[in-house]
Coordinates of N, CA, C and O in Angstrom, one line a residue:
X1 N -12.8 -19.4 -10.4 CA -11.7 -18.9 -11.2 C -11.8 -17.3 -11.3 O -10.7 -16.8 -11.3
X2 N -12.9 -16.4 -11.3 CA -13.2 -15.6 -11.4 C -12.7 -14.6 -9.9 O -12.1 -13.5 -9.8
X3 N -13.2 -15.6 -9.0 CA -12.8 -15.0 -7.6 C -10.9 -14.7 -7.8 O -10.3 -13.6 -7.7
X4 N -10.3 -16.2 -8.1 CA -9.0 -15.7 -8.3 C -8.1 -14.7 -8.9 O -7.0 -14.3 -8.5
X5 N -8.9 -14.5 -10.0 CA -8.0 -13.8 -11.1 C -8.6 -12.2 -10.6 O -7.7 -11.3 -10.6
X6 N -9.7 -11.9 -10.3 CA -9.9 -10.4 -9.2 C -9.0 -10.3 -8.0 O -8.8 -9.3 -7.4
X7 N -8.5 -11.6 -7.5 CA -7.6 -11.3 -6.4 C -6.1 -11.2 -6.5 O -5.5 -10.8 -5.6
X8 N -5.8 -11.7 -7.4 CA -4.4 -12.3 -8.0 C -4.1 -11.5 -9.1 O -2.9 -11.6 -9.4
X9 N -4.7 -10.8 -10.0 CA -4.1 -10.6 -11.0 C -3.4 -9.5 -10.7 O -3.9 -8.8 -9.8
X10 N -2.1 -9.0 -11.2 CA -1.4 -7.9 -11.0 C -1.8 -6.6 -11.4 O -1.8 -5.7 -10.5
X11 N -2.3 -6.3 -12.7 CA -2.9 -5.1 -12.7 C -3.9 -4.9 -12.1 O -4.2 -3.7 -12.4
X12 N -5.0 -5.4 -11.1 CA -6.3 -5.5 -10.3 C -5.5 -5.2 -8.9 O -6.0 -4.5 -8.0
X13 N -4.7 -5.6 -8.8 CA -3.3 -5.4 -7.4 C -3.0 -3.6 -7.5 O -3.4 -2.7 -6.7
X14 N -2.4 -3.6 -8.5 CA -1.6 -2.1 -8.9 C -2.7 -1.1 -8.6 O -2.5 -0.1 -7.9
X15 N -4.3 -1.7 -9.3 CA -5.1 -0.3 -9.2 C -5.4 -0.3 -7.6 O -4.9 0.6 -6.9
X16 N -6.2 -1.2 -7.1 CA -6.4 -1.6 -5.8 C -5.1 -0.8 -5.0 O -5.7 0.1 -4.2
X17 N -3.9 -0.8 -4.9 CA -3.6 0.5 -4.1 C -3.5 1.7 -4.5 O -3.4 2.7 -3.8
X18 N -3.5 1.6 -5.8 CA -3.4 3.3 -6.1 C -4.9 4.0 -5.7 O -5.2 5.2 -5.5
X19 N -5.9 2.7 -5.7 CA -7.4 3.7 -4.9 C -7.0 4.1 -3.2 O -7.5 5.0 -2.6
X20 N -5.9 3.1 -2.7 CA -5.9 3.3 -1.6 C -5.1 4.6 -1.1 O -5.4 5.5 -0.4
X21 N -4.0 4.4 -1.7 CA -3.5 5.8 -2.0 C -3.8 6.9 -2.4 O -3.1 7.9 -2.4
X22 N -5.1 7.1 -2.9 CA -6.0 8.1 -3.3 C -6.5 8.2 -2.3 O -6.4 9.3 -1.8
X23 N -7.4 7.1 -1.7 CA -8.1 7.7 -0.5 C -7.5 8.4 0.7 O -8.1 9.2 1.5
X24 N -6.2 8.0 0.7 CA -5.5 8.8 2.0 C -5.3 10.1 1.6 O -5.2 11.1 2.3
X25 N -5.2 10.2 0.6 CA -5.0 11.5 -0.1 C -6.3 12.2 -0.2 O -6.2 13.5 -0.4
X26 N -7.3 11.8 0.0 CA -8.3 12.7 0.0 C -9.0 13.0 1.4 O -9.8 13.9 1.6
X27 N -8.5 12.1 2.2 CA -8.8 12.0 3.6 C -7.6 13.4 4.2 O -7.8 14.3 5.0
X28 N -6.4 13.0 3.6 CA -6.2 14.5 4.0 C -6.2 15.4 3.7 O -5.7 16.3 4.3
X29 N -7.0 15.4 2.4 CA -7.2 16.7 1.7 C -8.3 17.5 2.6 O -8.3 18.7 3.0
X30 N -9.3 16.5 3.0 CA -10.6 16.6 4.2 C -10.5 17.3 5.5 O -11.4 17.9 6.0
X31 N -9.2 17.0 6.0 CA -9.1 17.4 7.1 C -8.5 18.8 6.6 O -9.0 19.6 7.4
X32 N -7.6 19.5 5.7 CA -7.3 20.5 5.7 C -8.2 21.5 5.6 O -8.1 22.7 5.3
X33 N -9.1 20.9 5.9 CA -10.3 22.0 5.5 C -11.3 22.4 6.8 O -12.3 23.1 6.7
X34 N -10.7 21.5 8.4 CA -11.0 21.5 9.2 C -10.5 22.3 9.9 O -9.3 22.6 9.7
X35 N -11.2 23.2 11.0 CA -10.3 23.7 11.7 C -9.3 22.8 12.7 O -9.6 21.7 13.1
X36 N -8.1 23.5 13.1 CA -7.4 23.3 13.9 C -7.2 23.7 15.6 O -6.9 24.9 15.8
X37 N -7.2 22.8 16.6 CA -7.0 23.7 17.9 C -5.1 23.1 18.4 O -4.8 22.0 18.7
X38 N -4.5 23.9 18.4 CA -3.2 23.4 18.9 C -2.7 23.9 20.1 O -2.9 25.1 20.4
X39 N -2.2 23.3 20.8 CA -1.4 23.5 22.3 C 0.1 23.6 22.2 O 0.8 22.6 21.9
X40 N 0.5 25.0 22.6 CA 1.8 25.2 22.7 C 2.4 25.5 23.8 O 2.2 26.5 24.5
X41 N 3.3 24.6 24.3 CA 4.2 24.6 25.8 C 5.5 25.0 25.2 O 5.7 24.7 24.0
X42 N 6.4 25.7 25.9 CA 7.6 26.1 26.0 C 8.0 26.0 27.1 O 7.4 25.9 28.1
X43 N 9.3 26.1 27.1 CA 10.1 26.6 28.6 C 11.3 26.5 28.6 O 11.7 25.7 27.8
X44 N 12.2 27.2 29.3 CA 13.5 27.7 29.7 C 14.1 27.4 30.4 O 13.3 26.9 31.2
X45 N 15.2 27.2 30.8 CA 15.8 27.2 31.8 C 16.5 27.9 32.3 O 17.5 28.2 31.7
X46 N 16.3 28.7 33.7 CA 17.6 29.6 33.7 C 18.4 29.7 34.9 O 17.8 29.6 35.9
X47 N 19.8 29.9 35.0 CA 20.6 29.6 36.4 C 21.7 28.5 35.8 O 22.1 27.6 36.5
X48 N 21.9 28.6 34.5 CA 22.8 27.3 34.4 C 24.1 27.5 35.0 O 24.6 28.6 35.2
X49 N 24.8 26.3 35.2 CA 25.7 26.4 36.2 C 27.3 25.4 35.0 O 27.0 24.4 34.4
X50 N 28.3 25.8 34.8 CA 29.5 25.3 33.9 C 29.5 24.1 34.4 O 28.7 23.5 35.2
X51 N 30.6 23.7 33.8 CA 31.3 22.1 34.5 C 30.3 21.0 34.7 O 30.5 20.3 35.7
X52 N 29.2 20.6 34.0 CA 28.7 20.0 34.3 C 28.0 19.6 35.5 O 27.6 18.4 35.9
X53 N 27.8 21.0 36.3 CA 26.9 20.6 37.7 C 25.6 20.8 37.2 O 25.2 21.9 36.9
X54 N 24.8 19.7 37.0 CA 23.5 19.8 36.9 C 22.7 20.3 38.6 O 21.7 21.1 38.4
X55 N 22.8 20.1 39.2 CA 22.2 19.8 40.4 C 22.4 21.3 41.1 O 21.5 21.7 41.9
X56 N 23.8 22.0 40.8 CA 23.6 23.3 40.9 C 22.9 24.0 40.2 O 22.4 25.0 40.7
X57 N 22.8 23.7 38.7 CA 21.9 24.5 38.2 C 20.2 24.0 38.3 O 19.3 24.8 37.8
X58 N 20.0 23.3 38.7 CA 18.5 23.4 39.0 C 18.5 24.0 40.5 O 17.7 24.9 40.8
X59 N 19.3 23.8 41.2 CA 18.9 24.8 42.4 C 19.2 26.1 42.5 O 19.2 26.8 43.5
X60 N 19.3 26.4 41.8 CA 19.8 28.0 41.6 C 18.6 28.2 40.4 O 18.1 29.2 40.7
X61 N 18.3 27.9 39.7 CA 17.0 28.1 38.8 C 15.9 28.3 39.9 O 15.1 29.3 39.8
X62 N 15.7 27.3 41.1 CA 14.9 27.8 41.7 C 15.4 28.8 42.7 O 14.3 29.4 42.9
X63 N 16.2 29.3 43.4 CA 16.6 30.3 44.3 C 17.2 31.2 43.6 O 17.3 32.1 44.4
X64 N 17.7 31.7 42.5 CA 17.9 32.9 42.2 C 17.1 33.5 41.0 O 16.4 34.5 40.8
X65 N 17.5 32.3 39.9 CA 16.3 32.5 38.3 C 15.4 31.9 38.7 O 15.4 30.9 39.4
X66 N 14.1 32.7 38.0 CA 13.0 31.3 37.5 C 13.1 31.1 36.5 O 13.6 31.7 35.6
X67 N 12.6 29.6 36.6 CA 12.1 28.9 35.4 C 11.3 29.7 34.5 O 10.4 30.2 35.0
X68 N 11.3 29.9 33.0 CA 10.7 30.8 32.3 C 9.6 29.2 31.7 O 10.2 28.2 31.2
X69 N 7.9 29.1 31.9 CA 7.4 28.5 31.0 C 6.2 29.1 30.6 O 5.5 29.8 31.4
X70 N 5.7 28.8 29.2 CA 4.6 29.3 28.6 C 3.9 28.2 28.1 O 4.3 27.0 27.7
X71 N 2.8 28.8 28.1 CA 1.6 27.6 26.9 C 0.3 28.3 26.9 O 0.0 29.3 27.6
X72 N -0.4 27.8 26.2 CA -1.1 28.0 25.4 C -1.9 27.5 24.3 O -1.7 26.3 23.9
X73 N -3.0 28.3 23.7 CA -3.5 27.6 22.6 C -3.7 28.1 21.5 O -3.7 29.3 21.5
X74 N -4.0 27.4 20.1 CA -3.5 28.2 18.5 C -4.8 27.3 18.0 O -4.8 26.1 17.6
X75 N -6.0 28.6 18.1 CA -6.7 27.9 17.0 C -7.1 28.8 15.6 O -7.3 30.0 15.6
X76 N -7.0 27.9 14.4 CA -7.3 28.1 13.6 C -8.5 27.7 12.8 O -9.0 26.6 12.9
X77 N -8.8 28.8 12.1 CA -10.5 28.4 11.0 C -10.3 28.7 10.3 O -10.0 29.8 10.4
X78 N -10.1 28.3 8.8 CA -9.9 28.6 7.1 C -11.3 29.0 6.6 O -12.3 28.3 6.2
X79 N -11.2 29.7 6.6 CA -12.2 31.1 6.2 C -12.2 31.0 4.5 O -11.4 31.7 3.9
X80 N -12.9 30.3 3.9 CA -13.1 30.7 2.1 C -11.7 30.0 1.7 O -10.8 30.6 1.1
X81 N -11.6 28.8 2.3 CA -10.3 28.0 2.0 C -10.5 27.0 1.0 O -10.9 25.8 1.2
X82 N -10.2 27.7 -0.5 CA -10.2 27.9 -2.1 C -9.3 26.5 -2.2 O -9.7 25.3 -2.3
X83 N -8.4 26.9 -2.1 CA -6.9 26.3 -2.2 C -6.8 24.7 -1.5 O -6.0 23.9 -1.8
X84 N -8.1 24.4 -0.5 CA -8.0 23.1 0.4 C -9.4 22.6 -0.4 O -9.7 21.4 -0.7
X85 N -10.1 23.7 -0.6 CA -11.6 23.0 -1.3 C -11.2 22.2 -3.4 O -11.7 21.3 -4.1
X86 N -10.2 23.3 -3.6 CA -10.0 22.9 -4.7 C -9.4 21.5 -4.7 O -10.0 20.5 -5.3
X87 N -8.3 21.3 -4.1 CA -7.5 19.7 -3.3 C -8.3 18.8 -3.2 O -8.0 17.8 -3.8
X88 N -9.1 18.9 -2.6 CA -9.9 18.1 -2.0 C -11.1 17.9 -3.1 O -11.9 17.0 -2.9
X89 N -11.4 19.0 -4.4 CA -12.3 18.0 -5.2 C -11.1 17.5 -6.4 O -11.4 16.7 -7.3
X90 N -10.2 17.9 -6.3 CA -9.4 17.1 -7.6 C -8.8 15.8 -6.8 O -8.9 14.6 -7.2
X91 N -8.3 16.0 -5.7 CA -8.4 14.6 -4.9 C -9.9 13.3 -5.2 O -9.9 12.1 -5.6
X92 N -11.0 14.1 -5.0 CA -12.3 13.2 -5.0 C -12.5 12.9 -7.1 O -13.1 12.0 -7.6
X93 N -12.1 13.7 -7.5 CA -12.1 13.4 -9.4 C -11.0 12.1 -9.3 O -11.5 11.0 -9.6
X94 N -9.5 12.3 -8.9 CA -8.8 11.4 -9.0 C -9.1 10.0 -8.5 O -8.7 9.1 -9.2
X95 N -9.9 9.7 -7.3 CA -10.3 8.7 -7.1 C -11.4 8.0 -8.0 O -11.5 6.9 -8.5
X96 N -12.2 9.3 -8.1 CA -13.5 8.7 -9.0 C -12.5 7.7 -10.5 O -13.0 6.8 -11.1
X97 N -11.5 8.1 -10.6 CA -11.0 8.0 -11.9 C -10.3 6.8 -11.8 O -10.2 6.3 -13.0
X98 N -9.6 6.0 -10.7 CA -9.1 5.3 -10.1 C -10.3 3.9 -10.0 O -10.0 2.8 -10.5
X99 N -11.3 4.0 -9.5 CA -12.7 3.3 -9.4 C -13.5 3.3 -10.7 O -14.5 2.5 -10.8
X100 N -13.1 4.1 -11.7 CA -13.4 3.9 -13.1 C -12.6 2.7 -13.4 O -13.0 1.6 -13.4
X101 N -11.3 3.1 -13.7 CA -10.2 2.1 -14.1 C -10.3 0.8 -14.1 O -10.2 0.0 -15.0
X102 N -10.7 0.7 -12.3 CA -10.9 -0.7 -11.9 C -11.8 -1.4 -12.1 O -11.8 -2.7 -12.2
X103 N -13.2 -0.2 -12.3 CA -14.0 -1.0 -12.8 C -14.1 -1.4 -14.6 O -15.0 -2.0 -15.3
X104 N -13.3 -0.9 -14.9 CA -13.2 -1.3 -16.2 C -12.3 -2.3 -16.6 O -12.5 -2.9 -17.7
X105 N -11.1 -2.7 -15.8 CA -10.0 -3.7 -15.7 C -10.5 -4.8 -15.3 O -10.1 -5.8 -15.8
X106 N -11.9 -4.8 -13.9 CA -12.6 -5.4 -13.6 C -13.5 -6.3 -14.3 O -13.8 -7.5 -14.0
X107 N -13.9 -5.6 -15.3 CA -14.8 -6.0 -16.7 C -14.2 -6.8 -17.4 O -14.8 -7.8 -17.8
X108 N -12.9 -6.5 -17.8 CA -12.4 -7.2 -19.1 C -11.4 -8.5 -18.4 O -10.9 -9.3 -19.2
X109 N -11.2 -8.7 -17.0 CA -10.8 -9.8 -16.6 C -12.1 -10.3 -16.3 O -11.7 -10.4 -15.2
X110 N -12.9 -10.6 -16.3 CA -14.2 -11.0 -16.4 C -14.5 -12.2 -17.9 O -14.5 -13.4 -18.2
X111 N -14.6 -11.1 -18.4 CA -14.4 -11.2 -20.0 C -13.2 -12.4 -20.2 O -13.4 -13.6 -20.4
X112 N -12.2 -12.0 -20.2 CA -11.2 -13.1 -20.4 C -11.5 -14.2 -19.7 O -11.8 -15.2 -20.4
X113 N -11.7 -14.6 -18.2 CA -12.3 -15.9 -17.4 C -13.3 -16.4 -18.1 O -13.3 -17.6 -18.4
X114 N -14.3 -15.8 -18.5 CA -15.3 -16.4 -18.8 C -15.3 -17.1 -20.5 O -15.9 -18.1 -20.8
X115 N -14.4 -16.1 -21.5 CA -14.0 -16.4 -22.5 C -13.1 -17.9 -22.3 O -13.3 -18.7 -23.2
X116 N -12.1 -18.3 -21.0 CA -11.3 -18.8 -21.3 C -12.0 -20.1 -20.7 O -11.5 -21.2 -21.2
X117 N -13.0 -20.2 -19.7 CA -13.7 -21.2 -19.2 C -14.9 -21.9 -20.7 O -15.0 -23.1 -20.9
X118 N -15.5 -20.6 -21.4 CA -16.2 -21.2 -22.2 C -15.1 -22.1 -23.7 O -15.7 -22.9 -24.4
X119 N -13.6 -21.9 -24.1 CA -13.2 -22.5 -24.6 C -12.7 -23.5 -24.2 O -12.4 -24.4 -25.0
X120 N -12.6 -23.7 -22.7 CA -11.8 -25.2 -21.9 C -12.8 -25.8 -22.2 O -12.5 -26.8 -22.8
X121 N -14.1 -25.5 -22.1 CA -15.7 -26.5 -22.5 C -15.6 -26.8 -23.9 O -15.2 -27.9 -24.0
X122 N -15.8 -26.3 -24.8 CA -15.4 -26.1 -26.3 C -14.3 -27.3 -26.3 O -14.4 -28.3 -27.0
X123 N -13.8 -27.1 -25.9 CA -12.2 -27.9 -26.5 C -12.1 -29.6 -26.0 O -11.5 -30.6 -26.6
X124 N -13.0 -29.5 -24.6 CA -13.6 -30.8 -24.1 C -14.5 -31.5 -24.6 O -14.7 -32.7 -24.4
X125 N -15.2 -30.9 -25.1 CA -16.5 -31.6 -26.0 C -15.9 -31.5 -27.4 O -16.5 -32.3 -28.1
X126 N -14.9 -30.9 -28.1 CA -14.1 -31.1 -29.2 C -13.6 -32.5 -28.7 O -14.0 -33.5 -29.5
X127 N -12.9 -32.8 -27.6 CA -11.9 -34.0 -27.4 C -13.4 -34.9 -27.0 O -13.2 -35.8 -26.2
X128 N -14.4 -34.8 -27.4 CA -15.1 -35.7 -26.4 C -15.7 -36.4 -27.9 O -16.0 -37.6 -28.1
X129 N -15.8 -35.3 -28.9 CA -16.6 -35.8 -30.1 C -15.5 -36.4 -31.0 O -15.8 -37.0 -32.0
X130 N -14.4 -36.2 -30.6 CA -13.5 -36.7 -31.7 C -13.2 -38.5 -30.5 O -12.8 -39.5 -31.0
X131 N -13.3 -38.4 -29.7 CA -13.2 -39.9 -28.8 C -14.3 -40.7 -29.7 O -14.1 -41.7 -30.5
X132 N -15.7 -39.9 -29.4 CA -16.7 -41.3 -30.1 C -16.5 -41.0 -31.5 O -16.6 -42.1 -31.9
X133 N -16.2 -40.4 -32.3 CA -15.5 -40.5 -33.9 C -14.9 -41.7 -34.0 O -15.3 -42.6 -34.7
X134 N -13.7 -41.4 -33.0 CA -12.6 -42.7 -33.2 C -13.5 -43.8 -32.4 O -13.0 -44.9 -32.7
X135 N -14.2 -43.8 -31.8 CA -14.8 -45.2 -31.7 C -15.8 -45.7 -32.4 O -16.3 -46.8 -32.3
X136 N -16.2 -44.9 -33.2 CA -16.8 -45.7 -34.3 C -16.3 -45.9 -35.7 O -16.7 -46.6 -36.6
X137 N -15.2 -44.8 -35.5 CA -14.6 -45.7 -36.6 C -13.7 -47.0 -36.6 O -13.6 -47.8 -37.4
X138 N -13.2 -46.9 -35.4 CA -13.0 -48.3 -34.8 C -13.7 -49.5 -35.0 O -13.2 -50.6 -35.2
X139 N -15.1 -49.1 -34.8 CA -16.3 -50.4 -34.8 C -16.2 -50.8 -36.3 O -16.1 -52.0 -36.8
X140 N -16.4 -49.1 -37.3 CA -16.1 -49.6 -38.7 C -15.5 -50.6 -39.3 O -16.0 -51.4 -40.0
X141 N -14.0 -50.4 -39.0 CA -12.7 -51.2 -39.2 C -13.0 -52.7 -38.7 O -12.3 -53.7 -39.1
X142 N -13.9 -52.8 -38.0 CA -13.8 -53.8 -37.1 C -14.5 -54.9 -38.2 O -14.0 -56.0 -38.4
X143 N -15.5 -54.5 -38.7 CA -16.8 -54.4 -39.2 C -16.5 -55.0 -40.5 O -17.0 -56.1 -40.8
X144 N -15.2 -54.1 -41.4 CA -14.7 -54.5 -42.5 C -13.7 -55.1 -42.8 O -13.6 -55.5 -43.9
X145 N -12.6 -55.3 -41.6 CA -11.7 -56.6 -41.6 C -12.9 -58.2 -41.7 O -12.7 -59.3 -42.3
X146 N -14.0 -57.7 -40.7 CA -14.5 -59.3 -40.5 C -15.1 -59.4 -42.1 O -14.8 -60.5 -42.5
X147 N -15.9 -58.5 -43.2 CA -16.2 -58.8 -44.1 C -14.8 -59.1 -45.4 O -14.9 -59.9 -46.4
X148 N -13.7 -58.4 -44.9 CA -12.8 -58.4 -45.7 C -12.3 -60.4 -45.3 O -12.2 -61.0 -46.3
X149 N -12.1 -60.9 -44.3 CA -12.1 -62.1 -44.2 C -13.7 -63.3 -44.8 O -13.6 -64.4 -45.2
X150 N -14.8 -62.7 -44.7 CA -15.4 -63.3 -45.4 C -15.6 -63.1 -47.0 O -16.4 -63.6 -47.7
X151 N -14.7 -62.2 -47.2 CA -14.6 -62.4 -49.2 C -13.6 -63.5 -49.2 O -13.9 -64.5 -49.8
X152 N -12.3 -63.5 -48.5 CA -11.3 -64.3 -48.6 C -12.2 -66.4 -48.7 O -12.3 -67.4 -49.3
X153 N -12.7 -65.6 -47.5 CA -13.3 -67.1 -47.0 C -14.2 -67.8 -48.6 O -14.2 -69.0 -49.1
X154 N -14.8 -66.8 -49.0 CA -15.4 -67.5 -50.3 C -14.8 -66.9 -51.7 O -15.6 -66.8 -52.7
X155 N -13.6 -66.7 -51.8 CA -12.7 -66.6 -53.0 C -13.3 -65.8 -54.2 O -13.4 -66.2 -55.4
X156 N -13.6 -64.4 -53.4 CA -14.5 -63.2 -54.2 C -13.0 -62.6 -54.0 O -12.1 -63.1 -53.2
X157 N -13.0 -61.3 -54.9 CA -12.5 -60.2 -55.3 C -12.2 -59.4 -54.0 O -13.4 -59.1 -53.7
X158 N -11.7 -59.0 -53.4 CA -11.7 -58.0 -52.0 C -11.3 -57.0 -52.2 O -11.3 -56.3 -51.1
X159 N -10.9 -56.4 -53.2 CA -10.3 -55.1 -53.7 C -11.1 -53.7 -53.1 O -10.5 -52.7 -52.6
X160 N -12.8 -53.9 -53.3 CA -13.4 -52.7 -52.7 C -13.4 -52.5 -51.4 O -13.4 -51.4 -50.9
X161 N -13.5 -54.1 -50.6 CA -13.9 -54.0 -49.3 C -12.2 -53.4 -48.6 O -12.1 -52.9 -47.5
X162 N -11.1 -53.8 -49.6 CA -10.0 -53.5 -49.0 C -9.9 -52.1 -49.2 O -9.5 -51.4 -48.2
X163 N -10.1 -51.5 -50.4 CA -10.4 -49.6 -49.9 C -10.8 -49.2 -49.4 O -10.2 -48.3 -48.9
X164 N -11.8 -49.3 -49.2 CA -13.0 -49.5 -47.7 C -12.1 -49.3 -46.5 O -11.7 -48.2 -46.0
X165 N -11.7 -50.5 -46.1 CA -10.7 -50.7 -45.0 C -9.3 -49.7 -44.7 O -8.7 -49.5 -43.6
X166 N -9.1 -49.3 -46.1 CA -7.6 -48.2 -46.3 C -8.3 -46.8 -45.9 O -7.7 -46.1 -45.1
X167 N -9.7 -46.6 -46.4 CA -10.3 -44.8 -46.3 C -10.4 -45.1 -44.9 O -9.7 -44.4 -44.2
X168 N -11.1 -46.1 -44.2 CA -11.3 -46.0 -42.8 C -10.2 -45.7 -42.1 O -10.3 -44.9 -41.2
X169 N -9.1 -46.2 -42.4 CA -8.1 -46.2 -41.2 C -7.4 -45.0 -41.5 O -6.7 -44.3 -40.7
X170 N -7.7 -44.7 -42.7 CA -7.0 -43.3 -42.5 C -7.9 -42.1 -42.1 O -7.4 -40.9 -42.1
X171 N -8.9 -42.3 -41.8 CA -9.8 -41.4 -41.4 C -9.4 -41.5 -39.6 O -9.5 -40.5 -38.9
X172 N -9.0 -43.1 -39.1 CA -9.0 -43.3 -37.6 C -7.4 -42.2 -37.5 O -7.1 -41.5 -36.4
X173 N -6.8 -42.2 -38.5 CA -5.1 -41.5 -37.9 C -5.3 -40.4 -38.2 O -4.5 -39.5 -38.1

């Protein structure tokens, strides 16, 4: 039961991605703090030709223009980078805070299962003590009809044994 209700309950759902969503968020807070190497390609075309002649304009790109292309590389290093370190620990607070939550939402669905398992027991051993109740007051009844026929049988008074018989049964309803 316990397995279920950590996997199924909705608010245990909600937090469970909002950690997940936090972690990507700090994952890229992490990397901005990395350097960067980038590769830049360009290029041109030149010699274009109207009317839709493709075929003249690439041959004439090569026999009269060149082709203009460039590339290269862009690297970057964040030097005393305040601004990505600060991100990245309010990123890591927000999660911590997130993993608080859960473990505290985690607790108290805990609490409820186990609350609600120890009253299903409770309530079964209630129906279990009120079964042998009524079976022995059953046997009672049983007990005091057969004495209530042996006052009749010897022409005594039955009046007590018949109240007898009235408190019992109303104790059985």
């Amino acid at each position: 039961e316990l397995y279920n209700a950590l996997m199924h309950r909705g608010e245990l759902q909600e937090i469970r991605s909002q950690i997940e969503t936090e972690s990507v968020r700090k994952q890229i807070a992490t990397n901005e703090l990395r350097p960067t190497l980038d590769l830049v390609v360009e290029g041109y075309v030149r010699g274009l030709a109207g009317e839709k002649r493709l075929i003249d304009s690439l041959t004439r790109q090569v026999d009269t223009g060149a082709p203009s292309y460039a590339g290269g590389l862009n690297f970057q290093s964040p030097y005393r980078n305040r601004a990505a370190r600060a991100n990245l620990q309010g990123r890591a607070m927000a999660m911590a805070e997130r993993i608080d939550a859960y473990e505290d939402k985690k607790r108290e669905v805990e609490s409820q299962v186990y609350k609600a398992i120890e009253t299903a027991k409770a309530s079964y051993r209630a129906i279990l003590a009120s079964l042998y109740s009524a079976r022995s007051v059953l046997s009672e009844i049983e007990s005091q009809e057969a004495r209530l026929e042996d006052f009749f049988s010897e022409g005594n008074s039955p009046s007590s044994v018949l109240n007898e018989l009235f408190d019992t049964e109303n104790r059985l309803l």
